[in-house]
Amino acid sequence: MSLSSTPIKARQHAPLEKGLNKFLTPFDLFFKSQSSSGFLLLACAIVAMVLANSGLKDTYTAINHLPLRIGLGDSTIEHSLHHWVNDGLMVIFFFILGMEIKYEILAGELRDLRQSVLVIFMAVGGMLIPAAIYFYVAGGVASQGWGIPMATDTAFALGALAILGSRVPRSAAVLLSALAIVDDIGAVLVISIFYTANINFLDFVFAVATIGVMCLFNLMGVRRPIYYLVGGIILWWWVQESGIHPTTAGILAAMTVPARPYTNTQWFSRRMRELLTRFDQLDRPSQSILEEHRQHDVVEEVHRVAVQTTTPLQHWNTALDKPVVFLIVPLFAFLNAGVTLPSNLGAMNAPVMWATSLGLILGKGIGISLFAFLALRLGVARLPEGLQFAQIIGLAFLAGMGFTMSLFISALAFPDNAVLLAQAKLGIIGGSLVAGAVGFSILFQQATRS
């Protein structure tokens, strides 16, 4: 029998491994699905709402206020679980967001200003009109929450779009992703500028100096994560001490992440062929890689070469993506979405609730569609290939699913007013669901007609 006809067994299973793989396959598919993170967010929000409106309300409150302490020796910091998630773990979410923004600017939909005009117009309309509607409806002291309906929850919006599958063109997902990124840029600017009270100048200078050092790391070609991790923690400390919300540190740290590979693709291709040849020369059918340490060394070198050929921006984004979207953000949703529903319908007539929900539903739907129409009418932009304007309207309403970022901004807008915060949360949850349902219906009907 010739070597070429000899069957090659790709995997060597332990006795129980096959059964375990069959058991784990559905979970693997769930975590790989684009819509899964949106479903998980929704599930966490529902669980939080159920707990907050049942006999377990006190338990839910106790979980939120669970004290957690970190420190070394006599130096300790103690905050509630809610605070650690909102001001600590969410920094990692904003770090991921910052890396996505940097990628889109350098190599994505925002790299060419002429091609991104439509997205920018849509995003501006999706921020100005919702803010204006909120400001008009809420009025008074509640008007400080005008930034709440400006943002888009990428996981929810793309999750709803993913359900439609091939019924919508791929350009729809690309456009919605780019729109959400620009929305997030606007939301971050709003948080940094308008929801910052007093700034401690000296601590602010230390924060700027830390960013400068991290930028120097980038320019010097430093790519080891530990340097940026330590720099990011120091930056987080000085940013929060300066009075700016600490999650801003995540965005700023992401801007310093190297976006250049250590080697080029030609070197990678040549080096990989050399390593593959070496691997084949060392291969012995009678020995496993555990016994042939030289073959193991070749595999280790393959990994090192692969890491050097990609960029830290891509590599770190991939490494952090799953923990953020399947752990940190759902935990944030669980701790922040629980709000007690009013016992009578009269209590539902709350200006903040209506301002938030109308901002998300009408503000996003009308604002994005109107500004997209203006961009097309003025001739400064054109529709992406395969998209019709009716689908733009559907995407506009999907962008009204503001959940995660809207909840985050609401906590900043009403830090000391539990009543207004609860009203805002009701508006966010209700408005996001209605906007998502309207957008999904429009896109589904359009797909059916096509």
Short mmCIF file of C-alpha atoms in Angstrom, two decimals:
data_model
loop_
_atom_site.label_atom_id
_atom_site.label_comp_id
_atom_site.label_asym_id
_atom_site.label_seq_id
_atom_site.Cartn_x
_atom_site.Cartn_y
_atom_site.Cartn_z
CA MET A 1 0.00 0.00 0.00
CA SER A 2 1.39 3.41 -0.96
CA LEU A 3 1.87 6.13 1.58
CA SER A 4 -0.60 8.43 -0.18
CA SER A 5 -3.38 5.88 0.15
CA THR A 6 -2.79 5.24 3.83
CA PRO A 7 -5.65 6.72 5.84
CA ILE A 8 -4.53 9.38 8.28
CA LYS A 9 -6.33 9.61 11.58
CA ALA A 10 -6.58 13.29 12.39
CA ARG A 11 -7.37 12.97 16.08
CA GLN A 12 -6.49 10.51 18.81
CA HIS A 13 -9.32 10.31 21.32
CA ALA A 14 -9.13 9.23 24.91
CA PRO A 15 -11.81 6.64 25.81
CA LEU A 16 -14.27 9.18 27.19
CA GLU A 17 -13.33 12.04 24.86
CA LYS A 18 -15.72 11.13 22.04
CA GLY A 19 -18.68 11.10 24.38
CA LEU A 20 -17.61 14.35 26.00
CA ASN A 21 -17.18 15.99 22.58
CA LYS A 22 -20.73 15.01 21.62
CA PHE A 23 -21.95 16.54 24.88
CA LEU A 24 -19.95 19.76 24.45
CA THR A 25 -20.63 20.32 20.73
CA PRO A 26 -23.97 22.18 21.28
CA PHE A 27 -22.23 24.49 23.76
CA ASP A 28 -19.38 25.14 21.31
CA LEU A 29 -21.89 26.03 18.61
CA PHE A 30 -23.72 28.33 21.04
CA PHE A 31 -20.57 30.29 21.89
CA LYS A 32 -19.59 30.56 18.22
CA SER A 33 -23.00 31.83 17.13
CA GLN A 34 -23.20 35.57 16.47
CA SER A 35 -26.66 35.82 18.03
CA SER A 36 -25.79 33.92 21.22
CA SER A 37 -24.41 36.88 23.16
CA GLY A 38 -27.63 38.81 22.49
CA PHE A 39 -29.75 35.91 23.73
CA LEU A 40 -27.60 35.57 26.84
CA LEU A 41 -27.93 39.30 27.55
CA LEU A 42 -31.71 39.06 27.20
CA ALA A 43 -31.83 36.02 29.48
CA CYS A 44 -29.78 37.80 32.18
CA ALA A 45 -32.03 40.86 31.95
CA ILE A 46 -35.16 38.71 32.29
CA VAL A 47 -33.74 36.84 35.30
CA ALA A 48 -32.83 40.17 36.93
CA MET A 49 -36.34 41.54 36.33
CA VAL A 50 -37.95 38.38 37.74
CA LEU A 51 -35.79 38.46 40.86
CA ALA A 52 -36.38 42.19 41.41
CA ASN A 53 -40.15 41.69 41.24
CA SER A 54 -40.49 38.52 43.31
CA GLY A 55 -39.96 37.31 46.83
CA LEU A 56 -36.26 37.12 46.03
CA LYS A 57 -35.97 40.89 45.70
CA ASP A 58 -33.91 41.17 48.90
CA THR A 59 -31.58 38.43 47.67
CA TYR A 60 -31.06 40.27 44.39
CA THR A 61 -30.31 43.50 46.28
CA ALA A 62 -27.89 41.65 48.56
CA ILE A 63 -26.03 40.25 45.54
CA ASN A 64 -25.66 43.76 44.12
CA HIS A 65 -24.31 45.10 47.41
CA LEU A 66 -22.10 42.11 48.18
CA PRO A 67 -18.85 43.64 49.53
CA LEU A 68 -15.64 42.57 47.81
CA ARG A 69 -12.21 43.56 49.07
CA ILE A 70 -8.84 43.45 47.35
CA GLY A 71 -5.51 44.58 48.71
CA LEU A 72 -2.10 43.73 50.03
CA GLY A 73 -1.30 43.99 53.71
CA ASP A 74 -2.91 47.04 55.26
CA SER A 75 -3.69 48.60 51.87
CA THR A 76 -7.14 47.42 50.81
CA ILE A 77 -9.96 48.63 48.59
CA GLU A 78 -13.52 47.51 49.31
CA HIS A 79 -16.55 48.08 47.07
CA SER A 80 -19.81 46.35 46.28
CA LEU A 81 -20.02 43.74 43.51
CA HIS A 82 -22.13 46.23 41.52
CA HIS A 83 -19.39 48.86 41.78
CA TRP A 84 -16.57 46.45 40.86
CA VAL A 85 -18.45 45.33 37.75
CA ASN A 86 -19.54 48.80 36.60
CA ASP A 87 -16.27 50.61 37.32
CA GLY A 88 -13.84 47.71 37.10
CA LEU A 89 -14.76 44.83 34.80
CA MET A 90 -16.55 47.12 32.36
CA VAL A 91 -13.17 48.75 31.72
CA ILE A 92 -12.27 45.54 29.88
CA PHE A 93 -15.46 45.89 27.82
CA PHE A 94 -14.44 49.43 26.88
CA PHE A 95 -10.92 48.17 26.12
CA ILE A 96 -12.39 45.69 23.61
CA LEU A 97 -14.59 48.48 22.26
CA GLY A 98 -11.54 50.73 21.87
CA MET A 99 -9.65 48.05 19.94
CA GLU A 100 -12.63 47.57 17.62
CA ILE A 101 -12.80 51.32 17.03
CA LYS A 102 -9.06 51.42 16.28
CA TYR A 103 -9.39 48.51 13.85
CA GLU A 104 -12.31 50.11 12.01
CA ILE A 105 -10.36 53.36 11.65
CA LEU A 106 -7.15 51.68 10.46
CA ALA A 107 -8.45 48.81 8.34
CA GLY A 108 -12.25 48.64 8.53
CA GLU A 109 -15.28 50.54 7.34
CA LEU A 110 -14.04 53.88 8.71
CA ARG A 111 -10.59 53.88 7.08
CA ASP A 112 -11.83 55.74 3.99
CA LEU A 113 -13.79 58.88 4.86
CA ARG A 114 -15.56 58.89 1.49
CA GLN A 115 -16.82 55.33 1.99
CA SER A 116 -17.89 55.99 5.58
CA VAL A 117 -19.97 59.13 4.89
CA LEU A 118 -23.25 57.18 5.01
CA VAL A 119 -22.34 55.57 8.33
CA ILE A 120 -21.29 58.91 9.83
CA PHE A 121 -24.50 60.62 8.68
CA MET A 122 -26.61 57.77 10.09
CA ALA A 123 -24.75 57.81 13.40
CA VAL A 124 -25.09 61.58 13.79
CA GLY A 125 -28.83 61.33 13.17
CA GLY A 126 -29.00 58.38 15.56
CA MET A 127 -27.44 60.48 18.31
CA LEU A 128 -28.92 63.96 17.80
CA ILE A 129 -32.59 63.04 17.30
CA PRO A 130 -32.83 60.59 20.26
CA ALA A 131 -31.10 63.13 22.52
CA ALA A 132 -33.45 65.89 21.33
CA ILE A 133 -36.57 63.75 21.88
CA TYR A 134 -35.39 62.77 25.35
CA PHE A 135 -34.55 66.36 26.29
CA TYR A 136 -37.97 67.58 25.10
CA VAL A 137 -40.02 64.85 26.81
CA ALA A 138 -38.12 64.61 30.10
CA GLY A 139 -37.49 68.28 30.92
CA GLY A 140 -36.29 69.66 34.23
CA VAL A 141 -33.65 67.88 36.29
CA ALA A 142 -34.35 64.62 34.42
CA SER A 143 -33.02 66.17 31.20
CA GLN A 144 -29.48 65.33 32.31
CA GLY A 145 -30.14 61.81 31.03
CA TRP A 146 -30.20 62.98 27.40
CA GLY A 147 -27.25 60.71 26.55
CA ILE A 148 -29.12 57.52 27.50
CA PRO A 149 -30.87 56.79 24.16
CA MET A 150 -27.86 57.70 21.99
CA ALA A 151 -26.03 54.34 22.00
CA THR A 152 -26.56 51.01 20.24
CA ASP A 153 -26.04 47.60 21.82
CA THR A 154 -24.04 45.77 19.16
CA ALA A 155 -24.69 42.31 20.62
CA PHE A 156 -28.47 42.77 20.70
CA ALA A 157 -28.68 44.44 17.29
CA LEU A 158 -26.42 41.97 15.47
CA GLY A 159 -28.04 39.09 17.34
CA ALA A 160 -31.47 40.07 16.03
CA LEU A 161 -30.04 40.51 12.54
CA ALA A 162 -28.31 37.12 12.70
CA ILE A 163 -31.67 35.41 13.25
CA LEU A 164 -32.65 36.50 9.74
CA GLY A 165 -29.57 34.74 8.37
CA SER A 166 -29.23 34.80 4.60
CA ARG A 167 -32.52 36.68 4.22
CA VAL A 168 -30.54 39.91 4.53
CA PRO A 169 -27.33 40.71 2.61
CA ARG A 170 -23.99 40.62 4.40
CA SER A 171 -23.65 44.35 3.73
CA ALA A 172 -26.48 44.91 6.24
CA ALA A 173 -24.43 43.40 9.08
CA VAL A 174 -21.34 45.35 8.00
CA LEU A 175 -23.30 48.62 7.93
CA LEU A 176 -24.95 47.95 11.30
CA SER A 177 -21.59 47.05 12.90
CA ALA A 178 -19.96 50.23 11.59
CA LEU A 179 -22.96 52.28 12.74
CA ALA A 180 -22.73 50.78 16.23
CA ILE A 181 -18.99 51.57 16.37
CA VAL A 182 -19.54 55.25 15.50
CA ASP A 183 -22.43 55.34 17.98
CA ASP A 184 -20.10 53.97 20.63
CA ILE A 185 -17.50 56.62 19.81
CA GLY A 186 -20.17 59.25 20.42
CA ALA A 187 -21.28 57.57 23.64
CA VAL A 188 -17.71 57.44 24.96
CA LEU A 189 -17.24 61.14 24.21
CA VAL A 190 -20.51 61.92 25.98
CA ILE A 191 -19.42 59.92 29.04
CA SER A 192 -15.98 61.52 29.14
CA ILE A 193 -17.10 65.12 28.58
CA PHE A 194 -20.65 65.55 29.87
CA TYR A 195 -20.84 62.99 32.68
CA THR A 196 -17.64 64.06 34.41
CA ALA A 197 -18.16 66.41 37.35
CA ASN A 198 -14.91 67.85 38.68
CA ILE A 199 -11.44 67.02 37.37
CA ASN A 200 -8.41 66.81 39.66
CA PHE A 201 -5.76 68.44 37.50
CA LEU A 202 -2.70 66.76 39.05
CA ASP A 203 -4.18 63.26 38.77
CA PHE A 204 -5.25 64.09 35.21
CA VAL A 205 -1.62 64.99 34.40
CA PHE A 206 -0.48 61.63 35.80
CA ALA A 207 -3.07 59.88 33.62
CA VAL A 208 -1.83 61.73 30.52
CA ALA A 209 1.77 60.84 31.43
CA THR A 210 0.79 57.17 31.73
CA ILE A 211 -0.79 57.26 28.26
CA GLY A 212 2.41 58.85 26.98
CA VAL A 213 4.50 55.99 28.39
CA MET A 214 2.15 53.40 26.84
CA CYS A 215 2.38 55.18 23.47
CA LEU A 216 6.17 55.07 23.84
CA PHE A 217 5.92 51.30 24.36
CA ASN A 218 4.06 51.12 21.05
CA LEU A 219 6.62 53.23 19.19
CA MET A 220 9.47 51.14 20.62
CA GLY A 221 7.85 47.96 19.30
CA VAL A 222 6.96 46.53 22.72
CA ARG A 223 4.37 43.80 22.17
CA ARG A 224 4.34 41.85 25.42
CA PRO A 225 0.90 42.11 27.07
CA ILE A 226 2.30 42.53 30.59
CA TYR A 227 3.58 46.05 29.86
CA TYR A 228 0.19 47.21 28.60
CA LEU A 229 -1.62 45.39 31.41
CA VAL A 230 0.42 47.15 34.09
CA GLY A 231 0.15 50.45 32.21
CA GLY A 232 -3.60 49.98 31.85
CA ILE A 233 -4.09 49.33 35.57
CA ILE A 234 -2.05 52.43 36.46
CA LEU A 235 -4.00 54.44 33.90
CA TRP A 236 -7.30 53.16 35.34
CA TRP A 237 -6.22 54.32 38.81
CA TRP A 238 -5.20 57.84 37.75
CA VAL A 239 -8.28 58.29 35.53
CA GLN A 240 -10.68 57.44 38.35
CA GLU A 241 -8.70 59.58 40.78
CA SER A 242 -8.90 62.50 38.35
CA GLY A 243 -12.71 62.43 38.45
CA ILE A 244 -13.21 61.06 34.92
CA HIS A 245 -15.17 57.81 34.79
CA PRO A 246 -12.64 54.95 35.02
CA THR A 247 -14.05 53.07 32.01
CA THR A 248 -12.58 55.84 29.84
CA ALA A 249 -9.21 54.29 30.70
CA GLY A 250 -10.22 51.20 28.71
CA ILE A 251 -10.74 53.21 25.53
CA LEU A 252 -7.52 55.20 26.02
CA ALA A 253 -5.45 52.09 26.72
CA ALA A 254 -6.82 50.42 23.57
CA MET A 255 -5.56 53.31 21.45
CA THR A 256 -1.98 52.43 22.50
CA VAL A 257 -2.18 48.75 21.50
CA PRO A 258 0.24 47.99 18.61
CA ALA A 259 -1.46 47.47 15.26
CA ARG A 260 1.71 46.47 13.38
CA PRO A 261 2.91 42.86 13.00
CA TYR A 262 6.45 41.95 14.02
CA THR A 263 7.07 40.24 10.67
CA ASN A 264 5.56 40.33 7.18
CA THR A 265 3.47 37.68 5.47
CA GLN A 266 6.23 36.68 3.01
CA TRP A 267 8.58 35.78 5.86
CA PHE A 268 5.73 33.92 7.57
CA SER A 269 5.03 31.82 4.47
CA ARG A 270 8.71 30.94 3.95
CA ARG A 271 9.33 30.17 7.63
CA MET A 272 6.23 27.99 7.93
CA ARG A 273 7.30 25.89 4.93
CA GLU A 274 10.71 25.40 6.55
CA LEU A 275 9.11 24.33 9.83
CA LEU A 276 6.68 21.99 8.10
CA THR A 277 9.56 20.31 6.27
CA ARG A 278 11.46 19.97 9.55
CA PHE A 279 8.35 18.53 11.26
CA ASP A 280 7.93 15.89 8.53
CA GLN A 281 11.60 14.92 8.78
CA LEU A 282 11.25 14.29 12.51
CA ASP A 283 7.94 12.42 12.22
CA ARG A 284 8.04 8.79 13.36
CA PRO A 285 4.79 6.78 13.15
CA SER A 286 5.88 4.70 16.13
CA GLN A 287 6.41 7.74 18.35
CA SER A 288 4.04 10.38 19.66
CA ILE A 289 4.90 14.05 19.90
CA LEU A 290 5.19 13.54 23.65
CA GLU A 291 8.21 11.29 23.04
CA GLU A 292 9.79 13.35 20.25
CA HIS A 293 10.70 16.61 22.00
CA ARG A 294 12.30 18.06 18.86
CA GLN A 295 8.97 17.79 17.06
CA HIS A 296 7.33 19.55 19.98
CA ASP A 297 9.91 22.33 19.69
CA VAL A 298 8.93 22.77 16.03
CA VAL A 299 5.27 23.12 16.99
CA GLU A 300 6.19 25.71 19.63
CA GLU A 301 8.12 27.63 16.98
CA VAL A 302 5.09 27.49 14.66
CA HIS A 303 3.02 29.12 17.39
CA ARG A 304 5.66 31.81 17.98
CA VAL A 305 5.90 32.60 14.26
CA ALA A 306 2.11 32.79 13.97
CA VAL A 307 1.89 35.23 16.89
CA GLN A 308 4.65 37.41 15.40
CA THR A 309 2.84 37.63 12.06
CA THR A 310 -0.46 38.84 13.45
CA THR A 311 -0.91 42.10 15.37
CA PRO A 312 -1.47 42.50 19.11
CA LEU A 313 -4.60 44.47 18.20
CA GLN A 314 -6.12 41.41 16.52
CA HIS A 315 -4.62 38.81 18.85
CA TRP A 316 -5.72 40.46 22.10
CA ASN A 317 -9.15 41.29 20.73
CA THR A 318 -9.71 37.64 19.86
CA ALA A 319 -8.43 36.47 23.25
CA LEU A 320 -10.67 38.83 25.25
CA ASP A 321 -13.79 38.75 23.08
CA LYS A 322 -15.46 35.62 24.50
CA PRO A 323 -14.82 36.40 28.21
CA VAL A 324 -16.22 39.89 27.71
CA VAL A 325 -19.36 39.08 25.70
CA PHE A 326 -20.23 35.86 27.57
CA LEU A 327 -19.22 36.78 31.12
CA ILE A 328 -18.59 40.47 31.84
CA VAL A 329 -21.42 42.02 29.81
CA PRO A 330 -24.06 39.45 30.92
CA LEU A 331 -22.97 39.98 34.53
CA PHE A 332 -23.33 43.73 34.03
CA ALA A 333 -26.80 43.19 32.55
CA PHE A 334 -27.84 40.98 35.46
CA LEU A 335 -26.71 43.49 38.09
CA ASN A 336 -28.15 46.55 36.34
CA ALA A 337 -31.37 45.43 34.63
CA GLY A 338 -33.26 44.48 37.78
CA VAL A 339 -35.84 47.18 38.40
CA THR A 340 -39.07 46.91 40.36
CA LEU A 341 -42.12 47.37 38.16
CA PRO A 342 -44.68 49.93 39.38
CA SER A 343 -47.75 48.45 41.06
CA ASN A 344 -50.23 50.65 39.17
CA LEU A 345 -50.51 51.92 35.59
CA GLY A 346 -50.55 55.53 36.77
CA ALA A 347 -46.97 55.17 37.93
CA MET A 348 -46.01 54.19 34.40
CA ASN A 349 -46.66 57.77 33.29
CA ALA A 350 -43.11 58.79 34.14
CA PRO A 351 -41.39 61.36 31.90
CA VAL A 352 -37.96 59.71 32.09
CA MET A 353 -39.36 56.31 31.11
CA TRP A 354 -41.21 57.75 28.11
CA ALA A 355 -38.32 60.02 27.14
CA THR A 356 -35.94 57.06 27.12
CA SER A 357 -38.21 54.64 25.27
CA LEU A 358 -39.32 57.20 22.67
CA GLY A 359 -35.72 58.28 22.18
CA LEU A 360 -34.70 54.70 21.44
CA ILE A 361 -37.70 53.81 19.27
CA LEU A 362 -38.61 56.98 17.37
CA GLY A 363 -35.33 58.84 17.85
CA LYS A 364 -33.19 56.06 16.44
CA GLY A 365 -35.67 54.94 13.79
CA ILE A 366 -36.42 58.41 12.46
CA GLY A 367 -33.01 59.99 13.10
CA ILE A 368 -30.93 57.33 11.35
CA SER A 369 -33.36 56.95 8.44
CA LEU A 370 -33.72 60.71 7.94
CA PHE A 371 -29.98 61.40 7.96
CA ALA A 372 -29.34 58.43 5.66
CA PHE A 373 -31.92 59.87 3.25
CA LEU A 374 -30.19 63.28 3.42
CA ALA A 375 -26.78 61.74 2.68
CA LEU A 376 -28.18 59.88 -0.33
CA ARG A 377 -30.19 62.88 -1.51
CA LEU A 378 -27.17 65.19 -1.31
CA GLY A 379 -25.17 62.72 -3.34
CA VAL A 380 -22.38 62.43 -0.77
CA ALA A 381 -23.06 58.73 -0.14
CA ARG A 382 -24.57 55.69 -1.81
CA LEU A 383 -26.34 52.58 -0.60
CA PRO A 384 -24.13 49.54 0.03
CA GLU A 385 -24.42 46.82 -2.59
CA GLY A 386 -27.53 44.67 -2.18
CA LEU A 387 -29.26 47.00 0.29
CA GLN A 388 -32.52 48.86 -0.29
CA PHE A 389 -33.61 51.93 1.64
CA ALA A 390 -36.43 49.99 3.31
CA GLN A 391 -33.75 47.80 4.87
CA ILE A 392 -31.94 50.92 6.07
CA ILE A 393 -35.12 51.81 7.98
CA GLY A 394 -35.17 48.33 9.52
CA LEU A 395 -31.54 48.65 10.56
CA ALA A 396 -32.30 52.08 12.03
CA PHE A 397 -34.88 50.58 14.39
CA LEU A 398 -32.56 47.69 15.28
CA ALA A 399 -30.02 50.33 16.31
CA GLY A 400 -32.61 51.45 18.87
CA MET A 401 -31.65 48.45 20.98
CA GLY A 402 -29.47 50.49 23.31
CA PHE A 403 -29.44 48.12 26.25
CA THR A 404 -25.87 47.77 27.64
CA MET A 405 -24.46 51.23 26.92
CA SER A 406 -27.79 52.92 27.73
CA LEU A 407 -27.92 51.20 31.13
CA PHE A 408 -24.35 52.29 31.71
CA ILE A 409 -25.05 55.94 30.87
CA SER A 410 -28.24 55.94 32.96
CA ALA A 411 -26.20 54.98 36.03
CA LEU A 412 -23.91 57.96 35.35
CA ALA A 413 -26.81 60.34 34.68
CA PHE A 414 -28.71 59.52 37.89
CA PRO A 415 -26.12 58.29 40.41
CA ASP A 416 -28.03 59.59 43.44
CA ASN A 417 -31.62 59.36 42.25
CA ALA A 418 -32.95 55.80 42.46
CA VAL A 419 -36.42 56.80 41.24
CA LEU A 420 -35.24 58.41 38.00
CA LEU A 421 -32.73 55.59 37.48
CA ALA A 422 -35.50 52.99 37.79
CA GLN A 423 -37.65 54.93 35.32
CA ALA A 424 -34.74 55.12 32.87
CA LYS A 425 -34.13 51.36 33.15
CA LEU A 426 -37.79 50.63 32.40
CA GLY A 427 -37.59 52.88 29.36
CA ILE A 428 -34.37 51.24 28.18
CA ILE A 429 -35.70 47.69 28.48
CA GLY A 430 -39.10 48.49 26.96
CA GLY A 431 -37.72 50.78 24.27
CA SER A 432 -34.99 48.32 23.25
CA LEU A 433 -37.47 45.46 22.92
CA VAL A 434 -40.00 47.49 20.90
CA ALA A 435 -37.33 49.02 18.65
CA GLY A 436 -35.83 45.58 18.04
CA ALA A 437 -39.23 44.06 17.24
CA VAL A 438 -40.08 46.86 14.80
CA GLY A 439 -36.71 46.64 13.06
CA PHE A 440 -36.86 42.85 12.84
CA SER A 441 -40.39 42.97 11.39
CA ILE A 442 -39.41 45.50 8.72
CA LEU A 443 -36.38 43.47 7.65
CA PHE A 444 -38.34 40.20 7.69
CA GLN A 445 -41.17 41.63 5.58
CA GLN A 446 -38.68 43.14 3.15
CA ALA A 447 -36.88 39.80 2.85
CA THR A 448 -40.19 38.00 2.24
CA ARG A 449 -41.12 40.41 -0.56
CA SER A 450 -37.70 40.02 -2.16
#
